[in-house]
PDB file of C-alpha atoms in Angstrom:
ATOM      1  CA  UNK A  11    -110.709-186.168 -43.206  1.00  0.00           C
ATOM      2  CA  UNK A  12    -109.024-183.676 -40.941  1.00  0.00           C
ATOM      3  CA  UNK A  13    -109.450-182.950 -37.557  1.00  0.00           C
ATOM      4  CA  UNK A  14    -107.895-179.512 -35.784  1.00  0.00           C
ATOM      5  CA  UNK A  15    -106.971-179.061 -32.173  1.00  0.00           C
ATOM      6  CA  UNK A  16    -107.505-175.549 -31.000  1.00  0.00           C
ATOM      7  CA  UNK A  17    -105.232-175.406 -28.326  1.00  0.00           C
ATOM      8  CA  UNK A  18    -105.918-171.978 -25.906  1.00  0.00           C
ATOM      9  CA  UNK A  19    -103.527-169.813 -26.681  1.00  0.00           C
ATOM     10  CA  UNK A  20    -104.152-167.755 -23.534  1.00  0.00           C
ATOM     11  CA  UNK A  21    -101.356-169.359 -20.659  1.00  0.00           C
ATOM     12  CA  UNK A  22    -102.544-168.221 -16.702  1.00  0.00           C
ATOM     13  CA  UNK A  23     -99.668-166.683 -14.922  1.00  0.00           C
ATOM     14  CA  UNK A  24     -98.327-169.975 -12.262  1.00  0.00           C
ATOM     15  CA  UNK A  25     -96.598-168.326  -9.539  1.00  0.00           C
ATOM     16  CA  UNK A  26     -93.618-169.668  -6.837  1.00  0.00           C
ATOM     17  CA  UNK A  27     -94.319-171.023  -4.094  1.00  0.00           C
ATOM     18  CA  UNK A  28     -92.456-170.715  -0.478  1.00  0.00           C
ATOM     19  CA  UNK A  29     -90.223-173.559  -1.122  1.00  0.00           C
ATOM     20  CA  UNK A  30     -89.066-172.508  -4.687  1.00  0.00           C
ATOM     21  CA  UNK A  31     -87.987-169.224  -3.691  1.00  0.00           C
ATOM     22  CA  UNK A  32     -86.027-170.392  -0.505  1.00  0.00           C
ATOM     23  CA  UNK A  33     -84.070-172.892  -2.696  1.00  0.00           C
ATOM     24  CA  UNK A  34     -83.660-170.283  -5.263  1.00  0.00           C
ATOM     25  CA  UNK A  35     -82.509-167.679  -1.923  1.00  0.00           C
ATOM     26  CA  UNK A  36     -80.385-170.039  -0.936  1.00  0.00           C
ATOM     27  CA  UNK A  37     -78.734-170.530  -4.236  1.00  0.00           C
ATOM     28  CA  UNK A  38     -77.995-166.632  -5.158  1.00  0.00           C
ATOM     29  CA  UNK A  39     -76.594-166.579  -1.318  1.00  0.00           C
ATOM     30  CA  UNK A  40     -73.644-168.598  -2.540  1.00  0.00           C
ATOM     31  CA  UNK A  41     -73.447-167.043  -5.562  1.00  0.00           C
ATOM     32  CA  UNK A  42     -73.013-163.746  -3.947  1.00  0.00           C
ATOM     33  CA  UNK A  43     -70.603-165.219  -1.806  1.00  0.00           C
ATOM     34  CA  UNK A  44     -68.363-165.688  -4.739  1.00  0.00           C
ATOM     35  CA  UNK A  45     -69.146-162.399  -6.198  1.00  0.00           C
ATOM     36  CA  UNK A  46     -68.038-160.831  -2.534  1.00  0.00           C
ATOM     37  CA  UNK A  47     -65.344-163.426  -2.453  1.00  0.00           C
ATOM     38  CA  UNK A  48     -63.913-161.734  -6.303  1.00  0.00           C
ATOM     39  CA  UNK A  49     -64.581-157.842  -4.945  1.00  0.00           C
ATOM     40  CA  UNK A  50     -62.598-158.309  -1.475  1.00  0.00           C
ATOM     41  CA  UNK A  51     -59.596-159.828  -3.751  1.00  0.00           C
ATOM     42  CA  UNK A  52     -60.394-156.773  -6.230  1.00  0.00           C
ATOM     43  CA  UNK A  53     -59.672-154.660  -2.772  1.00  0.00           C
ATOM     44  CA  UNK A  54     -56.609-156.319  -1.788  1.00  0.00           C
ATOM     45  CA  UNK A  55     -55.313-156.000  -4.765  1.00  0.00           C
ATOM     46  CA  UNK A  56     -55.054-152.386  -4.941  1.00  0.00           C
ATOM     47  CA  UNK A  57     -54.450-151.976  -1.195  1.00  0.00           C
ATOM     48  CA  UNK A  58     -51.135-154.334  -2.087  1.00  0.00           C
ATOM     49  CA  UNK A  59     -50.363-152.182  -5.418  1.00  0.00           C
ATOM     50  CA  UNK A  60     -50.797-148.687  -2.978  1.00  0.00           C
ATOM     51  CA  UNK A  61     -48.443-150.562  -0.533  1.00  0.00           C
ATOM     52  CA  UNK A  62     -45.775-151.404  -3.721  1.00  0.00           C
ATOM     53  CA  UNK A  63     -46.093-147.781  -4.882  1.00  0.00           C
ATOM     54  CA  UNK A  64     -45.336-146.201  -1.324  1.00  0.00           C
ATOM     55  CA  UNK A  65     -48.532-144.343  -1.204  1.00  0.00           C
ATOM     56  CA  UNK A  66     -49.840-146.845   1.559  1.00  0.00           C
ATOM     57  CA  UNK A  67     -48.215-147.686   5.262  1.00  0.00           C
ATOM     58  CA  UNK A  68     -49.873-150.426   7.442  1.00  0.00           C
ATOM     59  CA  UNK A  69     -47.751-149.241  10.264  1.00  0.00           C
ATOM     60  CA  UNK A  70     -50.390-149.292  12.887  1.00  0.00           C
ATOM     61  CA  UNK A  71     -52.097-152.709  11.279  1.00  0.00           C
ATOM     62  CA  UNK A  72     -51.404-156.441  10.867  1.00  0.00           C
ATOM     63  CA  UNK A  73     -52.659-156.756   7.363  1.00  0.00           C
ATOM     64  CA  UNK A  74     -54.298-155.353   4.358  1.00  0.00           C
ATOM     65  CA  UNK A  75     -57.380-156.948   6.109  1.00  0.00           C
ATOM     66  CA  UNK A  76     -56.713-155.755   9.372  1.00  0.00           C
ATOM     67  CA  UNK A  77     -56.166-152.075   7.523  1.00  0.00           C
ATOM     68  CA  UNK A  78     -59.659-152.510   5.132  1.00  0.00           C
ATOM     69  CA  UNK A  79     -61.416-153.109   8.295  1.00  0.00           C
ATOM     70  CA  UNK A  80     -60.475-151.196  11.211  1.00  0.00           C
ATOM     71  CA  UNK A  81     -59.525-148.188   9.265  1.00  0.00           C
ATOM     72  CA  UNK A  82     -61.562-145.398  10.438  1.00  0.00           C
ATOM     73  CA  UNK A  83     -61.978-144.030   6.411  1.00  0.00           C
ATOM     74  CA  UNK A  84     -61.154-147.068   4.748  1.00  0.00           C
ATOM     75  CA  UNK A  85     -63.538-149.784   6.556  1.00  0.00           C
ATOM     76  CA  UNK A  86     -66.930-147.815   5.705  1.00  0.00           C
ATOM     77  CA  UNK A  87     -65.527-147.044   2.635  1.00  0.00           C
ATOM     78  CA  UNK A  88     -64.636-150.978   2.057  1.00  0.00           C
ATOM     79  CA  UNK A  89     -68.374-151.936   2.973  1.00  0.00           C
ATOM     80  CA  UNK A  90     -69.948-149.836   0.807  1.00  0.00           C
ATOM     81  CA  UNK A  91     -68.204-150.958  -1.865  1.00  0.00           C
ATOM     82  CA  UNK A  92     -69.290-154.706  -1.035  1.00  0.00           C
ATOM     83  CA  UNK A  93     -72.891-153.288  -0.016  1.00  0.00           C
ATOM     84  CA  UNK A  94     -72.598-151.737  -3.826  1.00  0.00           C
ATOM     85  CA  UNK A  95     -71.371-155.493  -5.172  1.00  0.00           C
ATOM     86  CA  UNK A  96     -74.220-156.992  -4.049  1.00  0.00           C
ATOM     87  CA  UNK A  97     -76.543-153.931  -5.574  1.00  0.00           C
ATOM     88  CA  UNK A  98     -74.881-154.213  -8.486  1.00  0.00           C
ATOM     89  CA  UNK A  99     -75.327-158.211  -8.976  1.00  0.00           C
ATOM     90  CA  UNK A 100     -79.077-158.318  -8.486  1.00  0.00           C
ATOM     91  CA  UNK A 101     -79.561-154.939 -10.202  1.00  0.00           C
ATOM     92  CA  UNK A 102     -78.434-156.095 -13.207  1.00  0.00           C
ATOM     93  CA  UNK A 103     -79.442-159.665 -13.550  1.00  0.00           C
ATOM     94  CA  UNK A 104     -82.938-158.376 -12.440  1.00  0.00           C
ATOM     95  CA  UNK A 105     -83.516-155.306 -14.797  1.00  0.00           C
ATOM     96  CA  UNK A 106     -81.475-157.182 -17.981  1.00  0.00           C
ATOM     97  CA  UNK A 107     -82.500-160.626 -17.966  1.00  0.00           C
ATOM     98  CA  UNK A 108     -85.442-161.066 -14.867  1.00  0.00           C
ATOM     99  CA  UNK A 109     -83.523-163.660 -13.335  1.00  0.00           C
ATOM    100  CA  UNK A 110     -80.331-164.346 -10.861  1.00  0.00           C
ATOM    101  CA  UNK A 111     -78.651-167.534 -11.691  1.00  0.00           C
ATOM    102  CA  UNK A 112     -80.424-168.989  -8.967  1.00  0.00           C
ATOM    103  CA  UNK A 113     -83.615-168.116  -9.764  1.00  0.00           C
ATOM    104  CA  UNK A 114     -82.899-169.075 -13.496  1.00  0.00           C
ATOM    105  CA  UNK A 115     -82.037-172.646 -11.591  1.00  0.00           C
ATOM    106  CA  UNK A 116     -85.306-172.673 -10.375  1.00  0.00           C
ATOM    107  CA  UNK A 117     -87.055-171.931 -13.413  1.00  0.00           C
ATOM    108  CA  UNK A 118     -88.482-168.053 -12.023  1.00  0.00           C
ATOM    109  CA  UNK A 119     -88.403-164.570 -13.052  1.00  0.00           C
ATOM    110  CA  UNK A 120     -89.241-161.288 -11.912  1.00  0.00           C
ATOM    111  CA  UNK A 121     -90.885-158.877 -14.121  1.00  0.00           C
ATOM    112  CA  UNK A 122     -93.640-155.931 -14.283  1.00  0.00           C
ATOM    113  CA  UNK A 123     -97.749-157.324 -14.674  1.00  0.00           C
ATOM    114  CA  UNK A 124     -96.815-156.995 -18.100  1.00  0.00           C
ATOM    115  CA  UNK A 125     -94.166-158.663 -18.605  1.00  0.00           C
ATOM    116  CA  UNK A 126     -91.421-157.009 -19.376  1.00  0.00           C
ATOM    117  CA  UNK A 127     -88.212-156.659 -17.176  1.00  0.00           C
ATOM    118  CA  UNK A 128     -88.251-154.622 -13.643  1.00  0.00           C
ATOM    119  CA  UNK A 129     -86.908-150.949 -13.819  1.00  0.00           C
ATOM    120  CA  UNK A 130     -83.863-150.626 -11.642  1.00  0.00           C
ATOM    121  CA  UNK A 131     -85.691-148.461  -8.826  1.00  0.00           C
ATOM    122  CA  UNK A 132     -87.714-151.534  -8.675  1.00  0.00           C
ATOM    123  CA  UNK A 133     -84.459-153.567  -7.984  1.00  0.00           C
ATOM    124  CA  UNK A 134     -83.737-150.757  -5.256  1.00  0.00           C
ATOM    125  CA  UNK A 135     -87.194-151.416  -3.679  1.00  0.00           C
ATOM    126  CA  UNK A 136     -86.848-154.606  -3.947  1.00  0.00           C
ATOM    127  CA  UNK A 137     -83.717-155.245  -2.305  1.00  0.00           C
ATOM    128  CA  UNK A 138     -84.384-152.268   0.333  1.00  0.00           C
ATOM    129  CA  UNK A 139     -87.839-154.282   1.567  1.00  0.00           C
ATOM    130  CA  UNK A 140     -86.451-157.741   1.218  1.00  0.00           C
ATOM    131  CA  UNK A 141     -85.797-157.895   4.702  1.00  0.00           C
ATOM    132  CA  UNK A 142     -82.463-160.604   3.331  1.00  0.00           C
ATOM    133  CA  UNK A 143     -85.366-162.947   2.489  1.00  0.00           C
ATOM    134  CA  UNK A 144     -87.352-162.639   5.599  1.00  0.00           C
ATOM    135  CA  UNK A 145     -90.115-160.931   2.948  1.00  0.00           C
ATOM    136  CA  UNK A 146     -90.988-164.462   1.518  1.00  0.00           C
ATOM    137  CA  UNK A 147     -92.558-165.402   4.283  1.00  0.00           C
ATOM    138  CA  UNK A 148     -96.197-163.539   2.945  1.00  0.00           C
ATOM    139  CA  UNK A 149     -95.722-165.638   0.367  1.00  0.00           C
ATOM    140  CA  UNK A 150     -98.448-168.395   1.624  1.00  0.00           C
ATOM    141  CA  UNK A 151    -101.018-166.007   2.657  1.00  0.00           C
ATOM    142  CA  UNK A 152    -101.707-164.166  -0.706  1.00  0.00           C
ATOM    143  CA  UNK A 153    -103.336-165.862  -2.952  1.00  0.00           C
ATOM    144  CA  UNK A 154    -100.729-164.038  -6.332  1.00  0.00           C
ATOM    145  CA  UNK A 155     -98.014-165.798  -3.661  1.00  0.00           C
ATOM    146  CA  UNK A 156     -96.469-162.359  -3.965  1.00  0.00           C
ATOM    147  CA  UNK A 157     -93.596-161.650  -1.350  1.00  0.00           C
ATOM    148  CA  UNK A 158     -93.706-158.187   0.729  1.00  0.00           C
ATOM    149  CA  UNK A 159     -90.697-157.082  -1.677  1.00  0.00           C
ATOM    150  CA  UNK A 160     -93.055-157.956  -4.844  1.00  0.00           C
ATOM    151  CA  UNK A 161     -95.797-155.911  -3.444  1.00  0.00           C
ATOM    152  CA  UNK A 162     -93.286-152.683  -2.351  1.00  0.00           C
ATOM    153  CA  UNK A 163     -91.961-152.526  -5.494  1.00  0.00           C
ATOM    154  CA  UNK A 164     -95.031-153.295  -7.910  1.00  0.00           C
ATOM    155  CA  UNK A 165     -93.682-156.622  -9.462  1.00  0.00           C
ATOM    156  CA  UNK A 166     -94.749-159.890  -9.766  1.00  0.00           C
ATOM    157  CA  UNK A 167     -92.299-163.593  -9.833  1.00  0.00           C
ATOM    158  CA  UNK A 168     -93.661-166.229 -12.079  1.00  0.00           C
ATOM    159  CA  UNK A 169     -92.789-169.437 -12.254  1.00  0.00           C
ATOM    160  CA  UNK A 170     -91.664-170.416 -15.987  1.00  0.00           C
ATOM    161  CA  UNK A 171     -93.346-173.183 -17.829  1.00  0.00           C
ATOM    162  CA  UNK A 172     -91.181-176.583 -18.326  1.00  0.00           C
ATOM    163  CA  UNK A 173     -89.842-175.981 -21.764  1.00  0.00           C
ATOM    164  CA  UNK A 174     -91.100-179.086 -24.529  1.00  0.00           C
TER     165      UNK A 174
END
């Protein structure tokens, strides 16, 4: 004689909690440390192969740092190109996999009600409404635990189940 287990098929949503996302926060902040660390070295690079091919002078600055950042054309252009790093690292780990690396650490994921990955205006929103993290802090009073940047751009974070 054979007994079956139905087991319910149907899995609730679990959702982050304050905590989880900090650590998670905190984790892609030193990531994109290392990812600003890799585009200022990108940017000295070519400032010292402009200086080796003559069509660069520093006469008036110490450095190549002093020059990216006190230049009046090239220190907004320098910061917009490490705004446009940091753009570009959640933009893509959001919209391709749903996850940064910390938040793939912490066993989260940001995605549409339906599941499928966030559209990269939603990434825009996103990051535009974060307020750098300050956001998280609606997180205990709604009851989806849904951050002010999850409700701007129309997404959700779940937590993932432990795998078996």
């Amino acid at each position: 004689m054979t007994t079956k287990v139905s087991k319910n098929m149907t899995q609730t949503k679990q959702y982050p909690g304050l905590f989880r996302r900090i650590g998670a926060w905190i984790y892609d902040a030193l990531v994109v440390a290392a990812v600003l660390m890799i585009a200022g070295g990108l940017a000295m690079a070519v400032v010292a192969i402009l200086l080796n091919t003559g069509l660069l002078t520093l006469d008036p600055y110490l450095d190549a740092s002093d020059y990216l950042t006190k230049h009046p054309i090239a220190a907004p252009l320098y910061s917009i190109y490490l705004g446009l790093s940091v753009v570009a690292f959640f933009g893509y780990f959001w919209c391709k996999a749903g996850q940064t690396l910390g938040m793939r650490a912490w066993k989260l994921r940001i995605q549409n009600a339906d599941g499928s990955n966030i559209r990269f205006t939603q990434a825009l929103i996103r990051m535009a409404t974060s307020a750098f993290g300050l956001g998280n802090l609606l997180v205990p009073f709604s009851h989806t635990k849904q951050s002010l940047q999850d409700l701007m751009a129309e997404c959700e974070m779940i937590l993932l189940p432990k795998p078996n």
